[in-house]
Every structure is written in C-alpha cells, then in structure tokens.
Amino acid sequence: MKTKSKLLFLTTGLLLLLSLATIINVSINFRDYSINSVIEKSKMTASIVENGLTAHMVNGTMDKRKYFINRISQNDDIKSLWLVRSQNVIKQYGEGLNRETPRDAIDKEVLKNSKSIKKIIEDKDKLILRVTIPYKAATSGTPNCLSCHDVTRGDTLGAISMEFDITNTRTNGYYTVVKILAINLIFLLFVLILINYLISPYTKLFTNMKNGIEKAYSGDFTHKFNTTIKGDAKDIVQHMNTLFSKMQETFGDIKHNLATFIPQSNTPTSDPLYEAKIIIQELSDIYKFKKTIERDFSKESVYDRVIDLIKYKYSIE
C-alpha cells in the first residue's frame, strides 16, 4: 500500500506542476497578447488621426478637427485621447484647441526624444495602457510637411497620447485561467481515479507475494498466491503456486526422512529448512566421528575421543 500511495502522490505532484506551468504560461501569454493587441490598435489609431489631420490641413478645415478627434475618442476601448503640439508648431500656429500642449512628463519625453512610450497603469480595480506616439516632419509623400511647418526634416511636430482601458481584458483573462484550472483539476481527478483502478490489482498482487515470501522465509510454503490480473501476471501466480507446493512437499519429505535417522532434534523449530540443516549437520558429525574412531588402534583412544566430545561439544564436566 505504501508503493501505491507513493505512486499516487508522485503522479498528483507532477500533474499539479504541469497544471501550474500551463496556467502561468497561459496567463503570461494572454496578458502579452492583450497588451500587444492594444498597442497595434494604438498605432492604427495614431495613423488614422495623422491622416485625418493631414486631410483637414490640406482642405483648410483644421479649425473643425475637434469633431474628428471626438469621434475617434468615442471608441469603447479608448479611455482618453489628446493631441500634443511641439514648441515649433506652437510658435507657428499657437497652442491649438483645448490647449494641445504636453500634459505630463511622458508627453514631454516623447516630444524631446521622438520615441514612442508605452506604460501600464495597474491596480486592483483597473488596468490602463498609456501609449504616446510622436509625429515627425517628413519630406516624402504628399503633402510635404515642410511646406506648411517651419521645421526641418525629422523634427517632431507633435504626438498623440491615448489611454486604453483593458480592465475587461484582464478580467476575461482571470476567468480563462479559472476555467483552465477547473479543467485541469477535473482531468487530474479523472487520472487519479484511473491510475488507482489500474494499479490496485498490482499492488494487491505485490502485497500477496510479499506475505507469501515472508512465510517462505520461515519455512512455510503453504501460502497460496492469487490475483485478478490476466495475462503474464496470472501465469506468474500459477507458477509460484506450483513452485511453493513442490517445495512444501519436498521439504516435508526431507524432514520426515531425516527424522528416521535422528528422531529428536536438539533445536526444535517450526522452520523445516533450518531443522533439516541441523539434522544434516548432526548426521555429518556422526559420520565424521565414525570415520575417525575407525582409524583408532585401541579402545582407550576411542574412549578419550568420547570424553573430549562430551566435554567440549556438550560442555559436560
């Protein structure tokens, strides 16, 4: 039974570790996938805004861009969206609508280094992804940025900052992880039941064989092996029963036959093997003593050997 418990414990541990690794992997991948999806969406939104503002500028309707920006901001995933003008554009065109100036250090950093910044703002109640993407002056394509802006090629004209609320994505991720955990636990329970069903006959067979071998160690070969397993295990049980039956019969005959030479053993025991060993040893001693005294030339020598035998073998003074 100890072997069975160890096997079930080991299997449970391995399956739990596998489940834990799977859950961690799914959680990390799900989070990364969600964030990367939002980042790609932010790039698409930034491209739409850039193209829309360019179209407004070409058509001379920049003063009506507020409606365009508000429509994009009404997207369910976009928590907030605002435009940021660089100092060069502010000097040329002013601060713009709703003070399109840097609101925080992230806006200033993007305008300074012309590199996008992504930041995750997370607490127990919400998960916000902040993305700020710069706009650079380009001379390729139509229209040429330098034709309208008093800047040099590659200067930062401004940036678009967006905040995406991905709290629902995180919540859905939690539900997904819980579902995976539940499925893994159900699978684990099913596997343990199946393993217990499959190995129980073998553990019973091992226990039965252990009991039989313990009895045989003390000279008792009367144990009967049994099993419900088919195939090779059943053949082994039949062979063991045949072997034990022959050994019990053989040692019983040996004990009976040896008893005719020495009816009473000096070491009474229930172990026929040990008893046979003692009887054979006594017969060997008798035979050696017989051969020895046959070579003695006088009765006195024989008597001396008998005296020595009584004194040293049986400790009789």
mmCIF file of C-alpha atoms in Angstrom:
data_model
loop_
_atom_site.group_PDB
_atom_site.id
_atom_site.type_symbol
_atom_site.label_atom_id
_atom_site.label_comp_id
_atom_site.label_asym_id
_atom_site.label_seq_id
_atom_site.Cartn_x
_atom_site.Cartn_y
_atom_site.Cartn_z
ATOM 1 C CA MET A 1 0.000 0.000 0.000
ATOM 2 C CA LYS A 2 2.946 2.328 0.603
ATOM 3 C CA THR A 3 4.040 1.886 -3.003
ATOM 4 C CA LYS A 4 0.543 2.709 -4.212
ATOM 5 C CA SER A 5 0.398 5.844 -2.045
ATOM 6 C CA LYS A 6 3.814 6.986 -3.244
ATOM 7 C CA LEU A 7 2.834 6.452 -6.867
ATOM 8 C CA LEU A 8 -0.420 8.378 -6.472
ATOM 9 C CA PHE A 9 1.358 11.161 -4.586
ATOM 10 C CA LEU A 10 4.076 11.412 -7.251
ATOM 11 C CA THR A 11 1.520 11.425 -10.075
ATOM 12 C CA THR A 12 -0.540 14.086 -8.321
ATOM 13 C CA GLY A 13 2.514 16.251 -7.779
ATOM 14 C CA LEU A 14 3.650 16.000 -11.393
ATOM 15 C CA LEU A 15 0.177 16.758 -12.746
ATOM 16 C CA LEU A 16 -0.192 19.734 -10.394
ATOM 17 C CA LEU A 17 3.164 21.090 -11.521
ATOM 18 C CA LEU A 18 2.115 20.627 -15.144
ATOM 19 C CA SER A 19 -1.173 22.412 -14.463
ATOM 20 C CA LEU A 20 0.611 25.241 -12.672
ATOM 21 C CA ALA A 21 3.093 25.642 -15.537
ATOM 22 C CA THR A 22 0.237 25.645 -18.051
ATOM 23 C CA ILE A 23 -1.716 28.273 -16.117
ATOM 24 C CA ILE A 24 1.325 30.524 -15.714
ATOM 25 C CA ASN A 25 2.161 30.198 -19.398
ATOM 26 C CA VAL A 26 -1.429 30.926 -20.463
ATOM 27 C CA SER A 27 -1.657 33.895 -18.095
ATOM 28 C CA ILE A 28 1.563 35.467 -19.344
ATOM 29 C CA ASN A 29 0.744 34.843 -23.000
ATOM 30 C CA PHE A 30 -2.826 36.091 -22.596
ATOM 31 C CA ARG A 31 -1.618 39.287 -20.925
ATOM 32 C CA ASP A 32 1.099 39.857 -23.526
ATOM 33 C CA TYR A 33 -1.318 39.151 -26.350
ATOM 34 C CA SER A 34 -3.866 41.607 -24.945
ATOM 35 C CA ILE A 35 -1.305 44.357 -24.473
ATOM 36 C CA ASN A 36 0.252 43.792 -27.898
ATOM 37 C CA SER A 37 -3.199 43.864 -29.492
ATOM 38 C CA VAL A 38 -3.935 47.230 -27.868
ATOM 39 C CA ILE A 39 -0.532 48.563 -28.924
ATOM 40 C CA GLU A 40 -1.254 47.599 -32.537
ATOM 41 C CA LYS A 41 -4.640 49.267 -32.226
ATOM 42 C CA SER A 42 -2.965 52.414 -30.881
ATOM 43 C CA LYS A 43 -0.653 52.501 -33.888
ATOM 44 C CA MET A 44 -3.628 52.159 -36.199
ATOM 45 C CA THR A 45 -5.484 54.900 -34.339
ATOM 46 C CA ALA A 46 -2.448 57.170 -34.478
ATOM 47 C CA SER A 47 -2.179 56.582 -38.227
ATOM 48 C CA ILE A 48 -5.870 57.404 -38.694
ATOM 49 C CA VAL A 49 -5.515 60.584 -36.653
ATOM 50 C CA GLU A 50 -2.408 61.620 -38.568
ATOM 51 C CA ASN A 51 -4.075 61.047 -41.935
ATOM 52 C CA GLY A 52 -7.246 62.781 -40.769
ATOM 53 C CA LEU A 53 -5.380 65.839 -39.525
ATOM 54 C CA THR A 54 -3.403 65.981 -42.768
ATOM 55 C CA ALA A 55 -6.656 65.884 -44.727
ATOM 56 C CA HIS A 56 -8.085 68.682 -42.566
ATOM 57 C CA MET A 57 -4.976 70.731 -43.099
ATOM 58 C CA VAL A 58 -4.992 70.237 -46.889
ATOM 59 C CA ASN A 59 -8.689 71.099 -47.060
ATOM 60 C CA GLY A 60 -8.266 74.109 -44.836
ATOM 61 C CA THR A 61 -10.592 72.804 -42.141
ATOM 62 C CA MET A 62 -8.163 72.444 -39.221
ATOM 63 C CA ASP A 63 -10.486 74.551 -37.088
ATOM 64 C CA LYS A 64 -13.073 71.743 -37.360
ATOM 65 C CA ARG A 65 -10.780 68.905 -36.272
ATOM 66 C CA LYS A 66 -12.372 68.749 -32.805
ATOM 67 C CA TYR A 67 -15.351 66.757 -34.130
ATOM 68 C CA PHE A 68 -12.985 64.325 -35.845
ATOM 69 C CA ILE A 69 -10.949 63.784 -32.674
ATOM 70 C CA ASN A 70 -14.083 63.379 -30.546
ATOM 71 C CA ARG A 71 -15.484 60.723 -32.880
ATOM 72 C CA ILE A 72 -12.319 58.665 -32.593
ATOM 73 C CA SER A 73 -12.273 59.154 -28.819
ATOM 74 C CA GLN A 74 -15.735 57.595 -28.545
ATOM 75 C CA ASN A 75 -14.301 54.157 -29.227
ATOM 76 C CA ASP A 76 -15.223 51.851 -26.358
ATOM 77 C CA ASP A 77 -11.615 50.798 -25.713
ATOM 78 C CA ILE A 78 -10.174 54.339 -25.765
ATOM 79 C CA LYS A 79 -10.450 55.903 -22.320
ATOM 80 C CA SER A 80 -8.977 59.225 -23.406
ATOM 81 C CA LEU A 81 -7.157 60.730 -26.397
ATOM 82 C CA TRP A 82 -5.428 64.054 -26.819
ATOM 83 C CA LEU A 83 -3.025 65.755 -29.191
ATOM 84 C CA VAL A 84 0.235 67.405 -28.197
ATOM 85 C CA ARG A 85 1.953 70.126 -30.223
ATOM 86 C CA SER A 86 5.689 70.653 -30.202
ATOM 87 C CA GLN A 87 7.150 74.054 -29.366
ATOM 88 C CA ASN A 88 7.911 74.699 -33.045
ATOM 89 C CA VAL A 89 4.272 74.174 -34.025
ATOM 90 C CA ILE A 90 3.036 76.214 -31.032
ATOM 91 C CA LYS A 91 5.290 79.108 -32.057
ATOM 92 C CA GLN A 92 3.926 78.925 -35.602
ATOM 93 C CA TYR A 93 0.215 78.128 -35.026
ATOM 94 C CA GLY A 94 -0.415 78.615 -31.299
ATOM 95 C CA GLU A 95 -1.466 76.157 -28.611
ATOM 96 C CA GLY A 96 -4.428 74.837 -30.607
ATOM 97 C CA LEU A 97 -7.796 73.597 -29.415
ATOM 98 C CA ASN A 98 -8.161 72.578 -25.774
ATOM 99 C CA ARG A 99 -4.555 73.598 -25.125
ATOM 100 C CA GLU A 100 -2.791 70.929 -27.181
ATOM 101 C CA THR A 101 0.295 71.195 -25.005
ATOM 102 C CA PRO A 102 2.189 68.477 -23.058
ATOM 103 C CA ARG A 103 0.128 67.289 -20.096
ATOM 104 C CA ASP A 104 2.762 65.223 -18.295
ATOM 105 C CA ALA A 105 6.361 64.021 -18.344
ATOM 106 C CA ILE A 106 5.566 61.313 -20.873
ATOM 107 C CA ASP A 107 4.377 63.846 -23.446
ATOM 108 C CA LYS A 108 7.492 65.940 -22.883
ATOM 109 C CA GLU A 109 9.761 62.901 -23.159
ATOM 110 C CA VAL A 110 8.198 61.822 -26.472
ATOM 111 C CA LEU A 111 8.496 65.333 -27.931
ATOM 112 C CA LYS A 112 12.119 65.504 -26.813
ATOM 113 C CA ASN A 113 13.331 62.078 -27.964
ATOM 114 C CA SER A 114 10.827 61.358 -30.773
ATOM 115 C CA LYS A 115 10.326 57.807 -29.465
ATOM 116 C CA SER A 116 7.084 56.114 -28.551
ATOM 117 C CA ILE A 117 6.426 55.363 -24.893
ATOM 118 C CA LYS A 118 4.164 52.640 -23.563
ATOM 119 C CA LYS A 119 3.241 52.470 -19.890
ATOM 120 C CA ILE A 120 0.926 50.142 -17.964
ATOM 121 C CA ILE A 121 -1.021 51.641 -15.077
ATOM 122 C CA GLU A 122 -2.467 48.820 -12.997
ATOM 123 C CA ASP A 123 -4.195 48.400 -9.674
ATOM 124 C CA LYS A 124 -6.783 46.002 -8.269
ATOM 125 C CA ASP A 125 -9.679 47.870 -9.896
ATOM 126 C CA LYS A 126 -8.414 48.781 -13.345
ATOM 127 C CA LEU A 127 -5.736 48.205 -15.951
ATOM 128 C CA ILE A 128 -4.835 51.149 -18.203
ATOM 129 C CA LEU A 129 -2.380 51.130 -21.095
ATOM 130 C CA ARG A 130 -0.916 54.539 -21.908
ATOM 131 C CA VAL A 131 0.603 54.945 -25.371
ATOM 132 C CA THR A 132 2.160 58.139 -26.718
ATOM 133 C CA ILE A 133 3.349 58.184 -30.348
ATOM 134 C CA PRO A 134 5.339 61.063 -31.947
ATOM 135 C CA TYR A 135 4.686 62.675 -35.338
ATOM 136 C CA LYS A 136 7.794 63.574 -37.303
ATOM 137 C CA ALA A 137 8.208 66.001 -40.197
ATOM 138 C CA ALA A 138 8.661 64.127 -43.484
ATOM 139 C CA THR A 139 9.502 65.381 -46.950
ATOM 140 C CA SER A 140 8.481 62.226 -48.815
ATOM 141 C CA GLY A 141 4.922 61.759 -49.968
ATOM 142 C CA THR A 142 2.145 64.274 -50.357
ATOM 143 C CA PRO A 143 1.833 66.740 -48.816
ATOM 144 C CA ASN A 144 5.351 67.773 -47.839
ATOM 145 C CA CYS A 145 5.363 68.646 -44.134
ATOM 146 C CA LEU A 146 7.966 71.331 -44.651
ATOM 147 C CA SER A 147 5.628 73.198 -46.979
ATOM 148 C CA CYS A 148 3.344 74.074 -44.056
ATOM 149 C CA HIS A 149 5.564 73.813 -40.975
ATOM 150 C CA ASP A 150 8.581 75.924 -40.182
ATOM 151 C CA VAL A 151 10.733 72.957 -39.176
ATOM 152 C CA THR A 152 13.495 70.807 -40.584
ATOM 153 C CA ARG A 153 13.179 67.252 -41.852
ATOM 154 C CA GLY A 154 12.880 64.760 -38.952
ATOM 155 C CA ASP A 155 11.783 67.296 -36.330
ATOM 156 C CA THR A 156 8.933 66.267 -34.060
ATOM 157 C CA LEU A 157 5.747 68.098 -34.941
ATOM 158 C CA GLY A 158 3.735 66.685 -32.091
ATOM 159 C CA ALA A 159 2.378 63.498 -30.575
ATOM 160 C CA ILE A 160 -0.853 61.674 -29.917
ATOM 161 C CA SER A 161 -1.474 60.281 -26.441
ATOM 162 C CA MET A 162 -4.016 57.559 -25.796
ATOM 163 C CA GLU A 163 -5.180 55.676 -22.760
ATOM 164 C CA PHE A 164 -6.837 52.298 -23.300
ATOM 165 C CA ASP A 165 -8.935 50.676 -20.609
ATOM 166 C CA ILE A 166 -8.147 46.939 -20.808
ATOM 167 C CA THR A 167 -9.624 46.054 -17.432
ATOM 168 C CA ASN A 168 -12.215 43.824 -19.101
ATOM 169 C CA THR A 169 -9.432 42.022 -20.916
ATOM 170 C CA ARG A 170 -7.719 41.350 -17.609
ATOM 171 C CA THR A 171 -10.998 40.137 -16.110
ATOM 172 C CA ASN A 172 -11.598 37.843 -19.065
ATOM 173 C CA GLY A 173 -8.068 36.559 -18.594
ATOM 174 C CA TYR A 174 -8.825 35.724 -14.969
ATOM 175 C CA TYR A 175 -11.958 33.834 -15.997
ATOM 176 C CA THR A 176 -9.975 31.971 -18.628
ATOM 177 C CA VAL A 177 -7.339 30.970 -16.091
ATOM 178 C CA VAL A 178 -10.025 29.800 -13.647
ATOM 179 C CA LYS A 179 -11.643 27.707 -16.388
ATOM 180 C CA ILE A 180 -8.300 26.149 -17.296
ATOM 181 C CA LEU A 181 -7.636 25.436 -13.619
ATOM 182 C CA ALA A 182 -11.050 23.791 -13.230
ATOM 183 C CA ILE A 183 -10.496 21.666 -16.337
ATOM 184 C CA ASN A 184 -7.045 20.633 -15.093
ATOM 185 C CA LEU A 185 -8.406 19.673 -11.674
ATOM 186 C CA ILE A 186 -11.176 17.596 -13.248
ATOM 187 C CA PHE A 187 -8.606 15.938 -15.507
ATOM 188 C CA LEU A 188 -6.333 15.351 -12.502
ATOM 189 C CA LEU A 189 -9.158 13.711 -10.553
ATOM 190 C CA PHE A 190 -10.028 11.513 -13.531
ATOM 191 C CA VAL A 191 -6.378 10.469 -13.970
ATOM 192 C CA LEU A 192 -6.002 9.620 -10.278
ATOM 193 C CA ILE A 193 -9.170 7.501 -10.331
ATOM 194 C CA LEU A 194 -7.960 5.730 -13.465
ATOM 195 C CA ILE A 195 -4.479 5.134 -12.055
ATOM 196 C CA ASN A 196 -5.941 3.856 -8.805
ATOM 197 C CA TYR A 197 -8.183 1.486 -10.757
ATOM 198 C CA LEU A 198 -5.301 0.208 -12.886
ATOM 199 C CA ILE A 199 -2.617 -0.218 -10.227
ATOM 200 C CA SER A 200 -4.779 -1.550 -7.381
ATOM 201 C CA PRO A 201 -4.678 -5.158 -8.701
ATOM 202 C CA TYR A 202 -0.882 -4.944 -8.990
ATOM 203 C CA THR A 203 -0.402 -3.522 -5.505
ATOM 204 C CA LYS A 204 -2.658 -6.289 -4.135
ATOM 205 C CA LEU A 205 -0.569 -8.849 -6.008
ATOM 206 C CA PHE A 206 2.678 -7.397 -4.616
ATOM 207 C CA THR A 207 1.257 -7.443 -1.088
ATOM 208 C CA ASN A 208 0.118 -11.050 -1.556
ATOM 209 C CA MET A 209 3.540 -12.080 -2.864
ATOM 210 C CA LYS A 210 5.270 -10.242 -0.004
ATOM 211 C CA ASN A 211 3.212 -12.187 2.560
ATOM 212 C CA GLY A 212 3.973 -15.479 0.822
ATOM 213 C CA ILE A 213 7.708 -14.761 0.671
ATOM 214 C CA GLU A 214 7.749 -13.778 4.373
ATOM 215 C CA LYS A 215 6.137 -17.121 5.235
ATOM 216 C CA ALA A 216 8.592 -18.973 2.983
ATOM 217 C CA TYR A 217 11.474 -17.255 4.781
ATOM 218 C CA SER A 218 10.419 -19.075 7.937
ATOM 219 C CA GLY A 219 9.991 -22.363 6.073
ATOM 220 C CA ASP A 220 6.224 -22.184 5.472
ATOM 221 C CA PHE A 221 5.426 -22.835 1.813
ATOM 222 C CA THR A 222 1.692 -23.320 2.262
ATOM 223 C CA HIS A 223 0.796 -19.794 1.049
ATOM 224 C CA LYS A 224 -1.497 -19.584 -1.983
ATOM 225 C CA PHE A 225 -0.972 -16.711 -4.409
ATOM 226 C CA ASN A 226 -3.942 -15.172 -6.176
ATOM 227 C CA THR A 227 -4.670 -12.253 -8.498
ATOM 228 C CA THR A 228 -7.410 -10.855 -10.707
ATOM 229 C CA ILE A 229 -4.923 -9.707 -13.353
ATOM 230 C CA LYS A 230 -4.936 -11.549 -16.633
ATOM 231 C CA GLY A 231 -2.002 -12.428 -18.845
ATOM 232 C CA ASP A 232 1.599 -12.711 -17.605
ATOM 233 C CA ALA A 233 0.737 -11.842 -14.001
ATOM 234 C CA LYS A 234 -1.717 -14.735 -13.823
ATOM 235 C CA ASP A 235 0.895 -17.105 -15.292
ATOM 236 C CA ILE A 236 3.446 -15.976 -12.689
ATOM 237 C CA VAL A 237 0.954 -16.602 -9.881
ATOM 238 C CA GLN A 238 0.259 -20.114 -11.175
ATOM 239 C CA HIS A 239 3.983 -20.867 -11.441
ATOM 240 C CA MET A 240 4.591 -19.546 -7.916
ATOM 241 C CA ASN A 241 1.795 -21.709 -6.513
ATOM 242 C CA THR A 242 3.217 -24.770 -8.270
ATOM 243 C CA LEU A 243 6.750 -23.968 -7.019
ATOM 244 C CA PHE A 244 5.632 -23.427 -3.421
ATOM 245 C CA SER A 245 3.559 -26.606 -3.494
ATOM 246 C CA LYS A 246 6.564 -28.640 -4.678
ATOM 247 C CA MET A 247 8.867 -27.038 -2.110
ATOM 248 C CA GLN A 248 6.413 -27.692 0.712
ATOM 249 C CA GLU A 249 6.094 -31.318 -0.344
ATOM 250 C CA THR A 250 9.856 -31.750 -0.847
ATOM 251 C CA PHE A 251 10.925 -30.243 2.448
ATOM 252 C CA GLY A 252 8.200 -32.140 4.250
ATOM 253 C CA ASP A 253 9.614 -35.409 2.866
ATOM 254 C CA ILE A 254 13.156 -34.361 3.755
ATOM 255 C CA LYS A 255 12.111 -33.615 7.326
ATOM 256 C CA HIS A 256 10.276 -36.925 7.641
ATOM 257 C CA ASN A 257 13.134 -38.955 6.185
ATOM 258 C CA LEU A 258 15.798 -37.242 8.268
ATOM 259 C CA ALA A 259 13.725 -37.824 11.388
ATOM 260 C CA THR A 260 14.186 -41.565 10.904
ATOM 261 C CA PHE A 261 17.919 -41.040 11.494
ATOM 262 C CA ILE A 262 17.625 -38.574 14.371
ATOM 263 C CA PRO A 263 14.112 -38.751 15.890
ATOM 264 C CA GLN A 264 14.631 -35.836 18.313
ATOM 265 C CA SER A 265 16.485 -32.745 17.199
ATOM 266 C CA ASN A 266 18.471 -30.697 19.683
ATOM 267 C CA THR A 267 16.975 -27.500 18.248
ATOM 268 C CA PRO A 268 13.231 -27.825 17.892
ATOM 269 C CA THR A 269 11.850 -25.294 15.362
ATOM 270 C CA SER A 270 8.901 -24.830 13.039
ATOM 271 C CA ASP A 271 11.206 -23.971 10.143
ATOM 272 C CA PRO A 272 11.698 -27.170 8.120
ATOM 273 C CA LEU A 273 14.693 -25.708 6.304
ATOM 274 C CA TYR A 274 16.519 -24.855 9.482
ATOM 275 C CA GLU A 275 15.547 -28.144 11.077
ATOM 276 C CA ALA A 276 16.790 -30.057 8.029
ATOM 277 C CA LYS A 277 20.038 -28.114 8.233
ATOM 278 C CA ILE A 278 20.505 -29.077 11.909
ATOM 279 C CA ILE A 279 19.705 -32.736 11.278
ATOM 280 C CA ILE A 280 22.081 -32.902 8.300
ATOM 281 C CA GLN A 281 24.805 -31.262 10.377
ATOM 282 C CA GLU A 282 24.281 -33.809 13.159
ATOM 283 C CA LEU A 283 24.418 -36.685 10.686
ATOM 284 C CA SER A 284 27.601 -35.211 9.231
ATOM 285 C CA ASP A 285 29.160 -35.000 12.707
ATOM 286 C CA ILE A 286 28.174 -38.600 13.437
ATOM 287 C CA TYR A 287 29.661 -39.780 10.161
ATOM 288 C CA LYS A 288 32.921 -37.901 10.776
ATOM 289 C CA PHE A 289 33.172 -39.314 14.322
ATOM 290 C CA LYS A 290 32.532 -42.821 12.986
ATOM 291 C CA LYS A 291 35.262 -42.496 10.340
ATOM 292 C CA THR A 292 37.666 -41.084 12.906
ATOM 293 C CA ILE A 293 37.321 -43.831 15.518
ATOM 294 C CA GLU A 294 37.611 -46.499 12.840
ATOM 295 C CA ARG A 295 41.244 -45.437 12.490
ATOM 296 C CA ASP A 296 41.990 -45.612 16.232
ATOM 297 C CA PHE A 297 44.149 -48.592 17.353
ATOM 298 C CA SER A 298 42.744 -49.029 20.861
ATOM 299 C CA LYS A 299 39.594 -48.728 22.860
ATOM 300 C CA GLU A 300 41.340 -46.198 25.128
ATOM 301 C CA SER A 301 41.734 -43.833 22.189
ATOM 302 C CA VAL A 302 38.077 -44.200 21.342
ATOM 303 C CA TYR A 303 37.123 -43.530 24.972
ATOM 304 C CA ASP A 304 39.312 -40.445 25.008
ATOM 305 C CA ARG A 305 37.535 -39.086 21.928
ATOM 306 C CA VAL A 306 34.149 -39.748 23.538
ATOM 307 C CA ILE A 307 35.298 -37.885 26.648
ATOM 308 C CA ASP A 308 36.537 -34.942 24.586
ATOM 309 C CA LEU A 309 33.234 -34.900 22.693
ATOM 310 C CA ILE A 310 31.237 -34.811 25.930
ATOM 311 C CA LYS A 311 33.436 -32.101 27.447
ATOM 312 C CA TYR A 312 33.921 -29.738 24.509
ATOM 313 C CA LYS A 313 30.828 -30.261 22.345
ATOM 314 C CA TYR A 314 28.208 -30.664 25.076
ATOM 315 C CA SER A 315 30.092 -28.800 27.866
ATOM 316 C CA ILE A 316 29.672 -31.621 30.389
ATOM 317 C CA GLU A 317 32.432 -31.918 33.036
#
